[in-house]
CSV table of C-alpha atoms in Angstrom, one decimal:
chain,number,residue,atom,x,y,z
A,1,UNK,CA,-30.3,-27.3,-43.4
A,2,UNK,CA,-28.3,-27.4,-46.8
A,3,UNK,CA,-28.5,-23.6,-47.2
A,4,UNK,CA,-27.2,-23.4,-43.9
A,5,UNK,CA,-23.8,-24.6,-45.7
A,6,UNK,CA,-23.7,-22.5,-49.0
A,7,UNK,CA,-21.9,-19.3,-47.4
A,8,UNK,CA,-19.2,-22.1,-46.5
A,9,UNK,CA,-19.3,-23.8,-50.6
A,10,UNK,CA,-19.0,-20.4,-51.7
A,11,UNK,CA,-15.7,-19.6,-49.4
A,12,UNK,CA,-14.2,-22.5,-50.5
A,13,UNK,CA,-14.6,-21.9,-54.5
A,14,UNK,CA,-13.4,-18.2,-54.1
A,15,UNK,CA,-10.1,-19.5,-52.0
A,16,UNK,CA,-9.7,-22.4,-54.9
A,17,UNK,CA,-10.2,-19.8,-57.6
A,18,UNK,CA,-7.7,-17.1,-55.7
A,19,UNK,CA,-5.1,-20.3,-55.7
A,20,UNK,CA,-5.4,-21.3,-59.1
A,21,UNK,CA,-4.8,-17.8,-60.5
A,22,UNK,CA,-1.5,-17.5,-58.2
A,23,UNK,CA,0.1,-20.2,-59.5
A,24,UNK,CA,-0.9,-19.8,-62.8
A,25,UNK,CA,0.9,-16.3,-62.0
A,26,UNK,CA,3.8,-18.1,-61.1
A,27,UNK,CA,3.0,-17.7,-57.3
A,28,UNK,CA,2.1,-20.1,-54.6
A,29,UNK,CA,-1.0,-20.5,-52.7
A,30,UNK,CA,-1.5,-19.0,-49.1
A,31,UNK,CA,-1.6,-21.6,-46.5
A,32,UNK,CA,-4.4,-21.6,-44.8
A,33,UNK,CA,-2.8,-21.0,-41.3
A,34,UNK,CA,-1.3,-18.1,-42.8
A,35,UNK,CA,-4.6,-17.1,-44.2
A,36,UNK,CA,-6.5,-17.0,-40.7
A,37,UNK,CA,-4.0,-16.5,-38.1
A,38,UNK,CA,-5.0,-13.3,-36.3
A,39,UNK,CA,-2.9,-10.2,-36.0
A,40,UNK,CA,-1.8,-10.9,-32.0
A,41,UNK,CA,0.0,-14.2,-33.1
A,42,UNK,CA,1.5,-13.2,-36.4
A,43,UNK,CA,3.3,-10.0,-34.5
A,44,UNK,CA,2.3,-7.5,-32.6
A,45,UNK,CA,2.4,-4.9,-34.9
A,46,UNK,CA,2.0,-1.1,-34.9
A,47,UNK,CA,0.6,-1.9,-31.6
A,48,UNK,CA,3.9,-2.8,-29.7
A,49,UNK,CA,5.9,-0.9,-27.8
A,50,UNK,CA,9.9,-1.3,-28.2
A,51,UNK,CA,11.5,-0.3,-24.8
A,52,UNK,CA,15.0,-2.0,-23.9
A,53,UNK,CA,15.4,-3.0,-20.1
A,54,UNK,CA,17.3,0.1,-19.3
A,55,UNK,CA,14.5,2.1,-20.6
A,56,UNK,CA,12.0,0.3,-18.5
A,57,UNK,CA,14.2,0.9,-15.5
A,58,UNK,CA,14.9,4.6,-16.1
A,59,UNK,CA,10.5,5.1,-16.3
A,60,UNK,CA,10.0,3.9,-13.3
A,61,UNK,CA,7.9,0.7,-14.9
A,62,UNK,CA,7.6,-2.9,-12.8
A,63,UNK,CA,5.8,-5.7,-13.5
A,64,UNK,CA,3.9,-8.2,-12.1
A,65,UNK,CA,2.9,-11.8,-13.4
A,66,UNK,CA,-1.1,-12.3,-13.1
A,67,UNK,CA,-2.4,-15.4,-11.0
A,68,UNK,CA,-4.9,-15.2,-8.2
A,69,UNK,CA,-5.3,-13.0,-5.6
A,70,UNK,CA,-7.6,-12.0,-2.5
A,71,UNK,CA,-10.4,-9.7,-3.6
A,72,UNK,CA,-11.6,-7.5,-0.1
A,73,UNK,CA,-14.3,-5.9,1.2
A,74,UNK,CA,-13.6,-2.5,2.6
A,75,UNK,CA,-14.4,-0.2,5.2
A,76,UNK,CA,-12.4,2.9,4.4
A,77,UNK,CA,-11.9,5.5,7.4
A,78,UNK,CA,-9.6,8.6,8.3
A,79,UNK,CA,-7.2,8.5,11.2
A,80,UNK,CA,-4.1,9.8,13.2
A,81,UNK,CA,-1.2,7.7,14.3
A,82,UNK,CA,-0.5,8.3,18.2
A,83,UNK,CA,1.5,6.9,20.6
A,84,UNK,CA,0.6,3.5,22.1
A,85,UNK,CA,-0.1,4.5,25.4
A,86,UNK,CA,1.1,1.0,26.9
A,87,UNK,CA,4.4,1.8,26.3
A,88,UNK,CA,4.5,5.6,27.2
A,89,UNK,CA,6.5,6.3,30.7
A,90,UNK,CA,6.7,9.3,32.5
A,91,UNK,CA,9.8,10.2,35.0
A,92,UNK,CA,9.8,11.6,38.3
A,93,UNK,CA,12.0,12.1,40.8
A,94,UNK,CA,12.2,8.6,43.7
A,95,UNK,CA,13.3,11.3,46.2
A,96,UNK,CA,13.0,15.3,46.1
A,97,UNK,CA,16.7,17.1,45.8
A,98,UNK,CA,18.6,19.1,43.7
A,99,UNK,CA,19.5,18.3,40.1
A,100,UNK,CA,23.4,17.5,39.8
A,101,UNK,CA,23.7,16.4,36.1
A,102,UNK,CA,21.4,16.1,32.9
A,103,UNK,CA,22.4,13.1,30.1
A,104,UNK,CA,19.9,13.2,28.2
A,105,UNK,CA,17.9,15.8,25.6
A,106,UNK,CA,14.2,15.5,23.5
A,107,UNK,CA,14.6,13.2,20.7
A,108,UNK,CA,17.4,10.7,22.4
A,109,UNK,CA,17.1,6.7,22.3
A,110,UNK,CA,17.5,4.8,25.4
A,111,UNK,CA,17.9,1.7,26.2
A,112,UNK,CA,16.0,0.6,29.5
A,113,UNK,CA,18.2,1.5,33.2
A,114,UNK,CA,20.2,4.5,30.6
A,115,UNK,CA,20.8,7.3,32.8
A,116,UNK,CA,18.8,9.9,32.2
A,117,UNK,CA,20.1,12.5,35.3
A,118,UNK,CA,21.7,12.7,38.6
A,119,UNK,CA,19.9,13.8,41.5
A,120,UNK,CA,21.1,14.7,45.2
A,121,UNK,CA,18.5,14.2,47.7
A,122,UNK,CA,17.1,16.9,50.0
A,123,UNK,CA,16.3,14.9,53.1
A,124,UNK,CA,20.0,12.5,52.6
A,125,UNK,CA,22.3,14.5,50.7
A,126,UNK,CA,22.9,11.6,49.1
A,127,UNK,CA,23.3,11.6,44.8
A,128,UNK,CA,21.3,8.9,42.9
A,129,UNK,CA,20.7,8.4,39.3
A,130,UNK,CA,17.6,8.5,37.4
A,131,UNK,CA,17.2,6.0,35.4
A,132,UNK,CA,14.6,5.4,31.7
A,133,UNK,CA,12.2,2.5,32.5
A,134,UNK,CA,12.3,1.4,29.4
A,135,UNK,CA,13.8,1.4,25.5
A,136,UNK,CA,12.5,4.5,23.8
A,137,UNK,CA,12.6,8.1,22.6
A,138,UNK,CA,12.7,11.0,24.9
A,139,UNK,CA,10.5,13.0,24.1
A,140,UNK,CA,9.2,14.9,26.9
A,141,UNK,CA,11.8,16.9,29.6
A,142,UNK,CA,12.1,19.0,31.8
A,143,UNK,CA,14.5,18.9,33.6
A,144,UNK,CA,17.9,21.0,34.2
A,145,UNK,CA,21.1,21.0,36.3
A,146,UNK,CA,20.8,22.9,39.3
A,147,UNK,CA,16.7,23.3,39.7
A,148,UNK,CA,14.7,21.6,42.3
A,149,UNK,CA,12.8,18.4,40.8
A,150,UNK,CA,9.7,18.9,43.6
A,151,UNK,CA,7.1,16.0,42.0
A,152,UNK,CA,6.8,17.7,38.7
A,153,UNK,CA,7.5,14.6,35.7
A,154,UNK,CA,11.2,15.1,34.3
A,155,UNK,CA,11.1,12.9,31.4
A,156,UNK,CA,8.8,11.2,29.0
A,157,UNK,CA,10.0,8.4,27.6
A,158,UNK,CA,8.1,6.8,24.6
A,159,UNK,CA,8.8,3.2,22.9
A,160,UNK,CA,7.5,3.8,19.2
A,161,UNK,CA,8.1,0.1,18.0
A,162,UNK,CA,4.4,-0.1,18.0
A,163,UNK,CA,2.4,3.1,17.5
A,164,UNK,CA,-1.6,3.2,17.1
A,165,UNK,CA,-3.4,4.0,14.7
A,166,UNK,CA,-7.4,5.6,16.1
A,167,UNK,CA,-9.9,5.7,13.5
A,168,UNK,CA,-12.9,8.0,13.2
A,169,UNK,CA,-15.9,5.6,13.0
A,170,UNK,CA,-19.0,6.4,11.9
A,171,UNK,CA,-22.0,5.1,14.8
A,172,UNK,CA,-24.1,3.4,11.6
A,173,UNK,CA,-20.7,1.4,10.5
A,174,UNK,CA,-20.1,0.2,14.1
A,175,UNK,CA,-22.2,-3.3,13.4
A,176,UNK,CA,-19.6,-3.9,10.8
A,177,UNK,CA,-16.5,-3.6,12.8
A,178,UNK,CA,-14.8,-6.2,15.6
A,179,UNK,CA,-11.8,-7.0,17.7
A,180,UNK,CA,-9.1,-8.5,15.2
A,181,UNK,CA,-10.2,-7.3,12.0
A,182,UNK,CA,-7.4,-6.6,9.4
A,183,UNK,CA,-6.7,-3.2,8.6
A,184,UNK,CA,-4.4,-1.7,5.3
A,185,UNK,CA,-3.1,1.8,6.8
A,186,UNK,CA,-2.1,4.5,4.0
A,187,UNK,CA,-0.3,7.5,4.1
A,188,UNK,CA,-1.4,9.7,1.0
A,189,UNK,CA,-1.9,8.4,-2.7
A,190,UNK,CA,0.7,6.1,-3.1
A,191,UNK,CA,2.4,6.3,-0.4
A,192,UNK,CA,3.6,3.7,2.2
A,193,UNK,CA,1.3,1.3,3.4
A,194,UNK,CA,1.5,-1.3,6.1
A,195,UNK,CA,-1.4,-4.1,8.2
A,196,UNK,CA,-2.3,-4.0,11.4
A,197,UNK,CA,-5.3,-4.7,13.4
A,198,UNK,CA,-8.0,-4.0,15.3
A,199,UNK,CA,-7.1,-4.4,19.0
A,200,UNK,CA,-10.1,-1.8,20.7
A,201,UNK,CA,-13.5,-0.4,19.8
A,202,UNK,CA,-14.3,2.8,22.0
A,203,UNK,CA,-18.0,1.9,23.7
A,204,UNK,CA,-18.7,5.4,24.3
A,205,UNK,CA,-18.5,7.9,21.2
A,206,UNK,CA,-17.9,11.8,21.3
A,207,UNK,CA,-19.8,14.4,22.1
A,208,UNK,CA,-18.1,16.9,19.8
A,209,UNK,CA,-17.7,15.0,16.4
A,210,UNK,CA,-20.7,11.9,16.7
A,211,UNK,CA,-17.8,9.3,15.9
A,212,UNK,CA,-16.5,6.6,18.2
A,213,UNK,CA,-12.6,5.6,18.2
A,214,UNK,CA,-11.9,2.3,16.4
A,215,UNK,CA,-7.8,1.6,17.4
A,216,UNK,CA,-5.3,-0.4,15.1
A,217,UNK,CA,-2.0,-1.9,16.5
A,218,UNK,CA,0.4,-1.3,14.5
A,219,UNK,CA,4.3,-2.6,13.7
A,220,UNK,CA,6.6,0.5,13.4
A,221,UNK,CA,10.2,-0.9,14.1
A,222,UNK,CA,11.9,1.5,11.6
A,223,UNK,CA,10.2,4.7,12.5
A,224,UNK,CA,8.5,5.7,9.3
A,225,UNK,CA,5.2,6.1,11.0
A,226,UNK,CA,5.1,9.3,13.5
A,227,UNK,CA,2.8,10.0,15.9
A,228,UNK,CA,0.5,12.9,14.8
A,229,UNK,CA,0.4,12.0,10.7
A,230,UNK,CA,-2.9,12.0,9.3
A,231,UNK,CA,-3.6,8.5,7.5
A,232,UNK,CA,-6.5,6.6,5.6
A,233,UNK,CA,-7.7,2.9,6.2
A,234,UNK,CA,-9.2,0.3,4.9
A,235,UNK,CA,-11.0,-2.2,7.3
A,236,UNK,CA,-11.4,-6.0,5.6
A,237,UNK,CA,-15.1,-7.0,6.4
A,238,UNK,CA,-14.3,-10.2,3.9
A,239,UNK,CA,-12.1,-11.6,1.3
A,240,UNK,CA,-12.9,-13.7,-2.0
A,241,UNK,CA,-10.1,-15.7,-3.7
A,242,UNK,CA,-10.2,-14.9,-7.4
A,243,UNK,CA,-8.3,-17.0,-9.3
A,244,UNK,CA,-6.8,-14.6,-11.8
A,245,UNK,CA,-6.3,-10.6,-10.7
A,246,UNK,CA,-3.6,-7.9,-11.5
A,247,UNK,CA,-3.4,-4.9,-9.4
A,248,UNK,CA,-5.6,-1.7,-10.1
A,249,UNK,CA,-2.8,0.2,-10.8
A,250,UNK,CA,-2.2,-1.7,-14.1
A,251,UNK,CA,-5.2,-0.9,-15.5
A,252,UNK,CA,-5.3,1.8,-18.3
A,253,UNK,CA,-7.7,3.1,-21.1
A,254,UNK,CA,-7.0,2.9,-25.0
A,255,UNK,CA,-9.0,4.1,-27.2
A,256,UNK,CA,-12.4,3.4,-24.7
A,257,UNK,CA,-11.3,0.1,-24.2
A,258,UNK,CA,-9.6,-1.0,-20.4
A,259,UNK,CA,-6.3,-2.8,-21.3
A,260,UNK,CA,-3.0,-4.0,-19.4
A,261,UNK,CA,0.0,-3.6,-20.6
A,262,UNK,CA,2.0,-7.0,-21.6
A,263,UNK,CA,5.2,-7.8,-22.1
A,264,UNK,CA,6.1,-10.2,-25.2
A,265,UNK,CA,8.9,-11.3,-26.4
A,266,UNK,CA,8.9,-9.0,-28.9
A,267,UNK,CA,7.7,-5.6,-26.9
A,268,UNK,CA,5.1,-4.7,-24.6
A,269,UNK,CA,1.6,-4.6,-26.0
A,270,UNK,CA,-2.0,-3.2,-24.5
A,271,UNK,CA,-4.2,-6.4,-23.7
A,272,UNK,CA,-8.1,-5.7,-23.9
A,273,UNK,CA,-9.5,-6.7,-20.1
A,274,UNK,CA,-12.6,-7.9,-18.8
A,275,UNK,CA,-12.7,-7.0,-15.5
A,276,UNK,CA,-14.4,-9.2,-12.4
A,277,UNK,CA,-14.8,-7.6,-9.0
A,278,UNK,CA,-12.3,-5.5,-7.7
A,279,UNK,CA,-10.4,-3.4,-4.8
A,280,UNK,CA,-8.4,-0.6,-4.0
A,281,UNK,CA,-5.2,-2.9,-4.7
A,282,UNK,CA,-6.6,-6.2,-6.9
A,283,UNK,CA,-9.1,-6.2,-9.6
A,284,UNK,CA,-9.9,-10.0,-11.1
A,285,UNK,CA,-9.8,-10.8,-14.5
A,286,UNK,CA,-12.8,-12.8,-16.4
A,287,UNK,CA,-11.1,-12.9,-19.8
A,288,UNK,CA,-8.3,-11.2,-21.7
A,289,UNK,CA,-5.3,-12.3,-20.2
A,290,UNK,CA,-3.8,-15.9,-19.1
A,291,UNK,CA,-1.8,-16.8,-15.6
A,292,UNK,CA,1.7,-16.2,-15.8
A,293,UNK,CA,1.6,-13.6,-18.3
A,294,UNK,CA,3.9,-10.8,-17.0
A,295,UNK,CA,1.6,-6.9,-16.9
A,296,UNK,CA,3.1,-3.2,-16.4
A,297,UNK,CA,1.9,-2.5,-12.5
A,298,UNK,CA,3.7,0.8,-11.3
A,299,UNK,CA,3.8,3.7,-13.5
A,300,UNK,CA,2.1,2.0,-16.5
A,301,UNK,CA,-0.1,5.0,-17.6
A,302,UNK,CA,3.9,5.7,-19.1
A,303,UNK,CA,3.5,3.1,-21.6
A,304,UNK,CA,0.1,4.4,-22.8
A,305,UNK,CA,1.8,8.0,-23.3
A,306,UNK,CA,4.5,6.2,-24.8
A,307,UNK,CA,1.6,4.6,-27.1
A,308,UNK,CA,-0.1,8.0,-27.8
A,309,UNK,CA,3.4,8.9,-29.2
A,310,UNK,CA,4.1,6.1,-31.5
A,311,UNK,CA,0.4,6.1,-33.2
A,312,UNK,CA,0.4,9.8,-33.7
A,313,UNK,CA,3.8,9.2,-35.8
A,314,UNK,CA,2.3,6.9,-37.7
A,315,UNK,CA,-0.2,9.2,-38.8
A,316,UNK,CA,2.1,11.7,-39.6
């Protein structure tokens, strides 16, 4: 046991001996908190990165504060948006006869009982209007002044509030997919993203392709998702609350290390990680970094070029 403690003796006789010496040089001895405090409390060093606000701004940069976060299980599957078919209408004439007036073109909003063309009947000679069934987009017609409407469908009128979304699932993923699952919708890398959920699975599958049709509801009040885009999706088969995450996006590599990028009061410095489980948007944090502290999310792989840039000045 004593020798155990020599090592310790020793340190403590070569700290006396460096004090004495100090003074005797007219100096004063190192306090020992000064001695030992590490390099992330005394400054940050070479390793900081001096950006003003404005700077931030102008790269595109945003930050997050870290705290906990859902960690999910994913599915991921290709798709197309289409129109939901519950709220497609097509128009016909009530009564054969003689188009008088058209109102309406492709690509109009209506609002239901709109008129969408004036028709005189064959049989009455009498004119009626024709009328949308319900809020929409026109986006079928065929229909013009003077022709004959016969029973052929003048107008298609579409209500794209809600649009769906039908998925290309595989026959051995079908066991892990149900009515009311959450699903995260993507269009391209890093493009928009919005939830819906899962509202019908197809019992039959198809012939041509060996895939059955898994269909998302989905929100579209502003328009941004169009019938006929190609998207990808992630289906939640289950969720784990981790109680510290950032998003995947902040995470970067320095030097074969993975670090986040973390703003102090004096500049924004990479943080060493260790990394828990993860997902396509959180990834949980074991050690490395505390709650509250605010991290670089979008467009922090700037900050590491900005890094590359200040360490190979200092080697110049």
């Amino acid at each position: 046991m004593k020798t155990s403690f020599k090592p310790a003796a020793n340190a403590i006789a070569v700290t006396l001996a460096a004090a004495v010496l100090v003074m005797a040089c007219g100096g004063s001895a190192p306090s020992s908190a000064t001695a030992t405090k590490p390099a992330s409390e005394a400054g940050h060093g070479p390793d900081a990165i001096k950006l003003s606000d404005e700077q931030l701004r102008n790269a595109g940069i945003e930050f997050a504060v870290a705290g906990p976060a859902g960690i999910r299980e994913t599915l991921p599957l290709y798709g197309v948006i289409v129109p939901n078919a519950e709220r497609v209408r097509d128009v016909a004439a009530r009564y054969p006869g003689v188009i008088h007036a058209v109102s309406r073109k492709i690509g109009d909003s209506v609002r239901q009982g709109d008129v969408l063309a004036t028709i005189e009947s064959n049989e009455s000679l009498q004119t009626y209007s024709l009328t949308a069934p319900l809020a929409g987009v026109i986006t079928q017609r065929n229909a013009n002044p003077g022709e004959q409407t016969g029973e052929k469908i003048l107008f298609t009128v579409a209500d794209l509030s809600t649009v769906w979304v039908e998925l290309s699932l595989f026959p051995r993923d079908l066991p892990k997919v149900r009515l009311g699952q959450k699903v995260r919708v993507k269009v391209g890398d890093g493009g928009r993203q919005a939830d819906g959920t899962i509202v019908y699975v197809a019992p039959f599958g198809s012939v041509a392709n060996q895939t059955l049709t898994a269909r998302v509801l989905l929100q579209n009040a502003d328009g941004s998702w169009a019938p006929g885009l190609y998207v990808t999706a992630d289906i939640t088969l289950s969720e784990v609350s981790a109680a510290l995450a950032v998003r995947s996006e902040a995470l970067q590599t320095v030097e074969g290390r993975t670090v986040v990028f973390v703003r102090k009061a004096d500049g924004v410095i990479p943080q060493p990680v260790q990394l828990g489980r993860g997902d396509s948007e959180f990834v949980e944090i074991l050690g490395g970094l505390a709650a509250g502290e605010r991290y670089a999310t979008k467009n922090s792989y700037t900050l590491k070029a900005e890094l590359g840039k200040k360490e190979a000045g200092h080697d110049d």
